[in-house]
Amino acid sequence: MSEREPVIGIDLGTTNSVVATVQGNQPAVIRNRSGATLTPSVVAVSKTGKRLVGQIAKRQAITNPEETVYAAKRLIGRKFSSQQVQEAMKVLSYQVICGEHDDIRIRLEGREVSLPEISAMVLREIKADADAFFGKPVTKAIITVPAYFNDGQRQATKDAGRIAGLDVLRIINEPTAAALAYGFGKTVNGKIAIFDLGGGTFDISVLEVGNGVFDVIATGGDTFLGGEDFDNRIIEWLVFGFAKEHGVDLRKDRMALQRLKTEAEKAKIELSTIKEAQINLPFIYTPPGGGTALHLQKALSREKLDELCADLVDRCITHCDAVLKEAKVKASDLKEMILVGGMTRMPKVVDAVKAYFKRDPCKGVHPDEVVALGAAVQANALVSEEAQVLLLDVTPQSLGVAIAGGYVRKLIPRNTTVPTSTTELFNTSKDGQTTVKIMVLQGESELAHQNELLGEFILTGLREAKRGEVEIEVTFDINSEGIVSVGARDKETGQRQSITVTASGGLTEDELKKIMEEQSDYLLEAKAGEESRNKKTELENIIKEVTALIPQVQQVTEGSEFGVDAVAKAVKSLEGAKRALEGGSLTALSDAIDTLNRTLNLFRGVLQRIGTR
Ligand code: AMP
């Protein structure tokens, strides 16, 4: 029998990356060529023009801040103009540039480099370590991503793998990988929770585990909540303290910023074991044109760190609460609570978890290695026939299409098990409409512009007919990696258009809102199901009633301030109701009915009390 081609599992982390494989039926971490299990996810170009990756890049970061890129995972698959990116940029020592489509580029090696290319540099290094370990090239790999990564972020990670010369068998979620490693070789039956706080992201997942099946019930989190935010709190505290004392803003100096970052992280890590950390940054500021250099010297206590980061820890617990509710699971129903990610070594985090879940977390897993080990278990299961593992993951965010009125029609709600597929019928929203624009959105808001636009395409050649007469069938498919394909078919002609959604890479909320307004001629209308038809009729009746009462209310209140105000509010509610009628979203219709019912009650009360006086 020919020897099987090696496969690897890669945890591509914000701060560090880890690679593992299954050998002799046991998952194990592959050490890098320096003998370490963690490879810093840092890329740099040295002063002599040499590309550096990993520990060697991290080590020279302070003296080469502008050409050293770290925490790229926080930016991958995001838009330059997003608030989170704008916020993150304030404390990044390297140069972040806006690409042509609002995508993010980084200035490195004298050119503008995309985020997948940066991540690919880290992956190439990891691949080289694995090649050295096996003594032959390794191509097949699984890469993990935070469960809460959206489609664009997943696609970008997959692209990074491809650029690095890897055949990415699958993208899997980090907490799910951790559960696989936890369950490996054990008989576990029951529900478990994975609390994963890493360098840049936070995930919480609840899984039902039994007989080799890992079934994710619910997942949630925040892709902008992790160790970097804790470090930034310390940096801000140091920067503001220094500005108060010396009137100097250290953030303007990239080298000072990089030194602050290194010291802040060091102090944070020390404070997991000791009560007070010393921060020493001699010659942190030299006045231009000479003068006496300034030093920064401060003691940071564990209490102070806990105080600076209290809201970050609270945010993690708020997500836990939401996910447990969504999974319809009580903390006491859980068999095990597993901590993953370097940040779960912080005592305040452990205390908060213990208090919320009312139990001690599981001690049997290595927080830094467990994700890569799980990825290796899954990679092995994919290529070997004996391995018995079934992974049932979920889609972390809802998916839908934009419909007339600026709303979203959700086709796949969040926490639906993947792979999944669904088809729904829509109508044209305007008389004579011959094209429809299918805008694929991901997120939880009912309003289209508050979601992420994943992609869009146009279906043309529709029969010219009255609004609502032409039917369009829209199909969504999500594969087991969480990657989305969307198709649309004109029911009459059978003509179809489809896309595998790729990150739109670039529309801001405002742009999306504008498109929604401008393109209303091309938009779909949700097909009026019975429920929606009934609601529409109910709303139309209330609109008539409220409209009829306005002159009467105006008469009895005789232009009083109260009357003017009540009528103005009613007019606004009527406008909203008409938009809801156009859009046809069930929630929007229900909301409009509630609002107008309140107006109706107010009007009736006014007419009864004042009108009969
Ligand atoms: P990961 O993405 O899982 O590698 O987590 C990396 C994050 O964990 C970084 O922000 C580290 O600073 C942080 N970290 C690692 N060790 C510790 C520790 N002992 N105490 C607090 N934070 C830590």
Coordinates of C-alpha atoms in Angstrom, one line a residue, residues 171 203 517 582:
I171 CA -12.1 25.8 6.5
D203 CA -16.1 32.9 20.1
E517 CA -32.4 53.7 -2.8
E582 CA -43.8 48.1 -0.3

